[in-house]
Amino acid sequence: MVRVIGLALSAAVLTMGAPALAEDEPRFCPTRPNLGGSSCTTEPGRVHVEVSALDWQRDDQADQREDRIVTADILARLGIGKNSEVQLDWVGYGRNRTRDKAAGTVDTVTGTGDVTFAIRQHLAGDKQKPFSAGVQAFVTAATGRYPVGAGSWSMGIIVPVQYELTKKVAIAVTAEADAAANQSGTGRHLAYSEIAGLRYKFTERVTATAELSLERDDEPDGHETLALAALSAAWRPTKVVQLDILASAGLNHAAPGLRLVTGGAILF
């Protein structure tokens, strides 16, 4: 009789636990490859690692052409609470090549980039709700030589908002305001941007995003407004691995002409 009761209790426990296990999907939400931000945070005790294997950008102006290549741009995101995470980003290697078209001279700078520390807080939204929002504050230490690094410390705040129109289509808006480093290496100035994106989910593993970005940079030596358009795609071969690519193009004279980024993410 005792054995029968024990078997019945075991079966009941297994039956109750089965749905929970089936629904226990990892919260895997890389920020990359989009231009905009994300409100999604890493689960407590888990780590997201995001890497740009290659980030190439060309800025072709009337007087000079600048090519920048960044590799080993590594972002680590650690969940510290139900809706909170801390981030550490480091640019492992960068190469900036500037050619003066009039003089024909070439200046090349290589080295490591800056280190950025950030805190992200998810404010609203869950899997069952179409609306989500968050806030992220960051500070960057000037550990890299300009122009691979910023040349001085900077800080800023990012506010991402997303709304799922359907199970496949979502719109997102990211606002950002920075105390950006001056090109002179001394002092800071205001820079702010707005990024709007439209994401389409082809399958649970493949998504694509189209974005428009408008940024105002009040650099003391010359105020600029930069307009960009970007297309990105992400593929998840497993539930904790992502491979992605992003391509962007400048829409006005001030913006860099072309940019191509490839890389991926993994959840531990």
CSV table of C-alpha atoms in Angstrom, one decimal:
chain,number,residue,atom,x,y,z
A,1,MET,CA,0.0,0.0,0.0
A,2,VAL,CA,2.8,2.4,0.9
A,3,ARG,CA,4.6,1.5,-2.3
A,4,VAL,CA,1.5,2.3,-4.4
A,5,ILE,CA,1.0,5.7,-2.6
A,6,GLY,CA,4.7,6.5,-3.2
A,7,LEU,CA,4.4,5.7,-6.9
A,8,ALA,CA,1.3,7.8,-7.2
A,9,LEU,CA,3.0,10.8,-5.5
A,10,SER,CA,6.0,10.5,-7.8
A,11,ALA,CA,3.8,10.4,-10.9
A,12,ALA,CA,1.9,13.5,-9.7
A,13,VAL,CA,5.2,15.4,-9.1
A,14,LEU,CA,6.5,14.5,-12.5
A,15,THR,CA,3.2,15.5,-14.2
A,16,MET,CA,3.2,18.9,-12.4
A,17,GLY,CA,6.8,19.6,-13.3
A,18,ALA,CA,6.6,18.7,-17.0
A,19,PRO,CA,4.9,21.8,-18.2
A,20,ALA,CA,7.2,24.0,-16.2
A,21,LEU,CA,10.3,22.4,-17.7
A,22,ALA,CA,8.8,22.7,-21.2
A,23,GLU,CA,8.2,26.4,-20.7
A,24,ASP,CA,11.6,27.0,-19.1
A,25,GLU,CA,13.2,28.7,-22.1
A,26,PRO,CA,16.4,30.7,-21.6
A,27,ARG,CA,16.0,34.5,-21.8
A,28,PHE,CA,18.4,35.0,-24.8
A,29,CYS,CA,18.1,38.6,-26.1
A,30,PRO,CA,21.3,40.0,-27.6
A,31,THR,CA,21.3,43.7,-28.2
A,32,ARG,CA,23.3,43.3,-31.4
A,33,PRO,CA,23.2,43.7,-34.4
A,34,ASN,CA,20.8,46.6,-34.2
A,35,LEU,CA,21.7,50.3,-34.0
A,36,GLY,CA,19.1,50.8,-31.4
A,37,GLY,CA,19.0,49.6,-27.8
A,38,SER,CA,17.0,47.0,-25.9
A,39,SER,CA,15.1,46.8,-22.7
A,40,CYS,CA,15.6,43.1,-22.2
A,41,THR,CA,18.0,42.0,-19.4
A,42,THR,CA,19.9,38.9,-18.7
A,43,GLU,CA,18.5,36.5,-16.1
A,44,PRO,CA,20.2,36.5,-12.7
A,45,GLY,CA,23.4,34.5,-12.6
A,46,ARG,CA,23.7,34.2,-16.4
A,47,VAL,CA,26.0,35.9,-18.8
A,48,HIS,CA,25.5,37.2,-22.3
A,49,VAL,CA,28.7,37.6,-24.4
A,50,GLU,CA,28.4,39.6,-27.6
A,51,VAL,CA,31.3,40.0,-30.1
A,52,SER,CA,31.9,42.0,-33.2
A,53,ALA,CA,34.3,39.9,-35.3
A,54,LEU,CA,34.6,42.7,-37.9
A,55,ASP,CA,33.4,46.2,-37.8
A,56,TRP,CA,34.5,48.2,-40.9
A,57,GLN,CA,33.5,51.8,-41.6
A,58,ARG,CA,34.4,54.2,-44.4
A,59,ASP,CA,33.9,58.0,-44.3
A,60,ASP,CA,34.7,59.5,-47.7
A,61,GLN,CA,34.7,63.3,-47.6
A,62,ALA,CA,35.9,65.9,-50.1
A,63,ASP,CA,39.3,66.5,-48.4
A,64,GLN,CA,40.0,63.0,-46.9
A,65,ARG,CA,39.0,59.4,-46.7
A,66,GLU,CA,38.9,57.6,-43.4
A,67,ASP,CA,38.7,53.8,-43.0
A,68,ARG,CA,38.2,52.3,-39.5
A,69,ILE,CA,38.4,48.6,-38.7
A,70,VAL,CA,37.5,47.2,-35.2
A,71,THR,CA,37.9,43.6,-34.2
A,72,ALA,CA,37.3,41.8,-30.9
A,73,ASP,CA,34.7,44.4,-29.6
A,74,ILE,CA,33.5,42.3,-26.7
A,75,LEU,CA,30.4,43.0,-24.6
A,76,ALA,CA,29.7,41.0,-21.4
A,77,ARG,CA,26.3,41.3,-19.8
A,78,LEU,CA,25.7,39.8,-16.3
A,79,GLY,CA,22.2,39.5,-14.8
A,80,ILE,CA,22.1,40.8,-11.2
A,81,GLY,CA,18.4,40.9,-10.6
A,82,LYS,CA,15.1,39.9,-12.1
A,83,ASN,CA,15.1,43.0,-14.3
A,84,SER,CA,18.6,44.3,-13.9
A,85,GLU,CA,22.0,43.7,-15.5
A,86,VAL,CA,25.5,45.2,-15.6
A,87,GLN,CA,27.6,45.4,-18.7
A,88,LEU,CA,31.3,45.7,-19.5
A,89,ASP,CA,32.4,46.5,-23.1
A,90,TRP,CA,35.9,46.6,-24.4
A,91,VAL,CA,37.3,47.2,-27.9
A,92,GLY,CA,40.2,44.8,-28.2
A,93,TYR,CA,41.7,46.2,-31.4
A,94,GLY,CA,41.1,49.1,-33.8
A,95,ARG,CA,42.9,50.4,-36.8
A,96,ASN,CA,42.1,53.9,-38.2
A,97,ARG,CA,43.6,55.0,-41.5
A,98,THR,CA,43.1,58.6,-42.8
A,99,ARG,CA,44.3,59.7,-46.2
A,100,ASP,CA,44.6,63.4,-47.0
A,101,LYS,CA,43.4,63.7,-50.7
A,102,ALA,CA,45.2,67.0,-51.4
A,103,ALA,CA,48.6,66.1,-49.8
A,104,GLY,CA,48.4,62.4,-50.5
A,105,THR,CA,49.6,61.7,-47.0
A,106,VAL,CA,48.3,58.7,-44.9
A,107,ASP,CA,48.0,58.6,-41.1
A,108,THR,CA,47.4,55.3,-39.4
A,109,VAL,CA,46.6,54.7,-35.7
A,110,THR,CA,46.2,51.3,-34.2
A,111,GLY,CA,45.6,50.0,-30.7
A,112,THR,CA,43.0,49.0,-28.2
A,113,GLY,CA,39.8,51.0,-27.7
A,114,ASP,CA,37.8,52.3,-24.7
A,115,VAL,CA,36.1,50.5,-21.9
A,116,THR,CA,32.4,51.1,-21.2
A,117,PHE,CA,30.5,50.2,-18.0
A,118,ALA,CA,26.7,50.2,-18.1
A,119,ILE,CA,23.7,49.4,-16.0
A,120,ARG,CA,20.4,48.4,-17.7
A,121,GLN,CA,17.0,48.3,-16.0
A,122,HIS,CA,13.9,46.7,-17.6
A,123,LEU,CA,11.0,48.9,-16.7
A,124,ALA,CA,7.9,47.4,-18.3
A,125,GLY,CA,6.8,44.4,-20.4
A,126,ASP,CA,7.0,40.6,-20.4
A,127,LYS,CA,6.5,37.7,-22.8
A,128,GLN,CA,2.7,38.1,-22.7
A,129,LYS,CA,2.7,41.9,-23.2
A,130,PRO,CA,3.3,43.7,-26.6
A,131,PHE,CA,4.9,46.8,-24.9
A,132,SER,CA,8.3,46.9,-23.3
A,133,ALA,CA,10.6,49.7,-22.1
A,134,GLY,CA,13.8,50.1,-20.2
A,135,VAL,CA,16.6,52.5,-19.4
A,136,GLN,CA,20.4,52.2,-19.6
A,137,ALA,CA,23.1,54.4,-18.1
A,138,PHE,CA,26.7,54.2,-19.1
A,139,VAL,CA,30.2,55.7,-18.6
A,140,THR,CA,33.2,55.2,-20.9
A,141,ALA,CA,36.8,55.3,-19.8
A,142,ALA,CA,39.3,56.6,-22.3
A,143,THR,CA,41.6,53.6,-22.4
A,144,GLY,CA,42.2,53.8,-26.1
A,145,ARG,CA,44.2,56.4,-28.2
A,146,TYR,CA,42.1,58.7,-30.4
A,147,PRO,CA,40.6,58.1,-33.0
A,148,VAL,CA,40.4,54.4,-32.1
A,149,GLY,CA,39.2,55.6,-28.7
A,150,ALA,CA,37.3,58.8,-27.8
A,151,GLY,CA,40.3,60.5,-26.2
A,152,SER,CA,38.4,61.4,-23.0
A,153,TRP,CA,35.8,59.9,-20.7
A,154,SER,CA,32.1,60.3,-21.6
A,155,MET,CA,28.7,59.2,-20.3
A,156,GLY,CA,25.1,58.9,-21.4
A,157,ILE,CA,21.7,57.4,-21.0
A,158,ILE,CA,19.7,55.2,-23.4
A,159,VAL,CA,15.9,54.7,-23.3
A,160,PRO,CA,14.6,51.9,-25.6
A,161,VAL,CA,10.9,51.3,-26.2
A,162,GLN,CA,9.3,48.5,-28.3
A,163,TYR,CA,5.8,47.5,-29.3
A,164,GLU,CA,4.9,44.2,-31.0
A,165,LEU,CA,2.2,44.8,-33.6
A,166,THR,CA,1.9,41.1,-34.4
A,167,LYS,CA,3.8,37.9,-33.5
A,168,LYS,CA,6.1,38.6,-36.4
A,169,VAL,CA,6.3,42.4,-36.6
A,170,ALA,CA,7.5,44.9,-34.0
A,171,ILE,CA,8.5,48.6,-34.0
A,172,ALA,CA,11.2,50.1,-31.7
A,173,VAL,CA,12.3,53.5,-30.8
A,174,THR,CA,15.6,54.3,-29.0
A,175,ALA,CA,16.4,57.8,-27.6
A,176,GLU,CA,19.9,58.6,-26.4
A,177,ALA,CA,21.6,61.6,-24.8
A,178,ASP,CA,25.4,61.7,-24.2
A,179,ALA,CA,28.0,63.9,-22.6
A,180,ALA,CA,30.3,63.0,-25.5
A,181,ALA,CA,34.1,63.6,-25.5
A,182,ASN,CA,35.4,66.6,-27.5
A,183,GLN,CA,37.7,65.6,-30.4
A,184,SER,CA,40.4,67.8,-28.8
A,185,GLY,CA,40.5,65.3,-25.9
A,186,THR,CA,39.5,68.0,-23.4
A,187,GLY,CA,35.9,68.6,-22.2
A,188,ARG,CA,32.6,67.2,-23.3
A,189,HIS,CA,29.6,68.3,-25.4
A,190,LEU,CA,26.0,67.3,-25.9
A,191,ALA,CA,25.2,64.6,-28.4
A,192,TYR,CA,21.7,63.1,-28.8
A,193,SER,CA,20.0,60.7,-31.2
A,194,GLU,CA,16.7,59.0,-32.1
A,195,ILE,CA,16.6,55.6,-33.8
A,196,ALA,CA,13.4,54.0,-35.2
A,197,GLY,CA,13.3,50.4,-36.3
A,198,LEU,CA,11.0,47.8,-37.8
A,199,ARG,CA,11.7,44.1,-37.0
A,200,TYR,CA,10.3,41.2,-38.9
A,201,LYS,CA,10.5,37.6,-37.6
A,202,PHE,CA,10.7,35.1,-40.4
A,203,THR,CA,10.9,32.2,-38.1
A,204,GLU,CA,11.8,31.7,-34.4
A,205,ARG,CA,15.5,31.5,-35.6
A,206,VAL,CA,15.7,34.2,-38.3
A,207,THR,CA,14.9,37.9,-37.9
A,208,ALA,CA,15.6,41.0,-39.9
A,209,THR,CA,15.5,44.7,-38.9
A,210,ALA,CA,15.4,48.0,-40.8
A,211,GLU,CA,16.4,51.2,-39.0
A,212,LEU,CA,16.7,54.9,-39.4
A,213,SER,CA,19.0,57.0,-37.2
A,214,LEU,CA,19.2,60.7,-36.7
A,215,GLU,CA,22.0,62.1,-34.5
A,216,ARG,CA,22.9,65.6,-33.5
A,217,ASP,CA,26.5,66.1,-32.4
A,218,ASP,CA,27.3,69.6,-30.9
A,219,GLU,CA,31.1,69.2,-31.2
A,220,PRO,CA,32.6,72.6,-30.4
A,221,ASP,CA,34.7,72.6,-33.5
A,222,GLY,CA,31.7,72.0,-35.7
A,223,HIS,CA,28.1,71.0,-35.1
A,224,GLU,CA,26.8,68.1,-37.2
A,225,THR,CA,23.6,66.2,-37.9
A,226,LEU,CA,24.1,62.6,-39.0
A,227,ALA,CA,21.4,60.5,-40.8
A,228,LEU,CA,21.8,56.8,-41.3
A,229,ALA,CA,19.8,53.8,-42.6
A,230,ALA,CA,20.6,50.3,-41.6
A,231,LEU,CA,19.6,46.7,-42.4
A,232,SER,CA,20.5,43.8,-40.1
A,233,ALA,CA,19.8,40.1,-39.9
A,234,ALA,CA,20.2,37.5,-37.1
A,235,TRP,CA,20.2,33.7,-37.2
A,236,ARG,CA,20.0,31.5,-34.1
A,237,PRO,CA,21.3,28.0,-34.8
A,238,THR,CA,20.6,27.1,-31.2
A,239,LYS,CA,18.6,28.6,-28.3
A,240,VAL,CA,21.8,30.2,-26.9
A,241,VAL,CA,23.9,31.1,-29.9
A,242,GLN,CA,23.3,33.9,-32.5
A,243,LEU,CA,25.2,34.9,-35.7
A,244,ASP,CA,24.4,38.3,-37.2
A,245,ILE,CA,25.3,41.0,-39.7
A,246,LEU,CA,24.5,44.7,-40.1
A,247,ALA,CA,25.0,47.1,-43.0
A,248,SER,CA,24.5,50.8,-42.8
A,249,ALA,CA,24.7,53.8,-45.2
A,250,GLY,CA,24.9,57.5,-44.6
A,251,LEU,CA,22.0,59.5,-45.8
A,252,ASN,CA,23.6,62.9,-45.7
A,253,HIS,CA,27.1,64.5,-46.2
A,254,ALA,CA,28.1,64.4,-42.5
A,255,ALA,CA,27.3,60.7,-41.9
A,256,PRO,CA,29.9,58.0,-42.6
A,257,GLY,CA,29.2,56.5,-46.1
A,258,LEU,CA,29.3,52.8,-45.4
A,259,ARG,CA,29.6,50.4,-42.4
A,260,LEU,CA,29.6,46.6,-42.2
A,261,VAL,CA,29.5,44.7,-38.9
A,262,THR,CA,29.6,40.9,-38.4
A,263,GLY,CA,29.6,38.9,-35.2
A,264,GLY,CA,27.4,37.0,-32.8
A,265,ALA,CA,26.4,36.3,-29.3
A,266,ILE,CA,26.2,33.4,-26.8
A,267,LEU,CA,24.5,32.9,-23.5
A,268,PHE,CA,26.2,31.1,-20.6
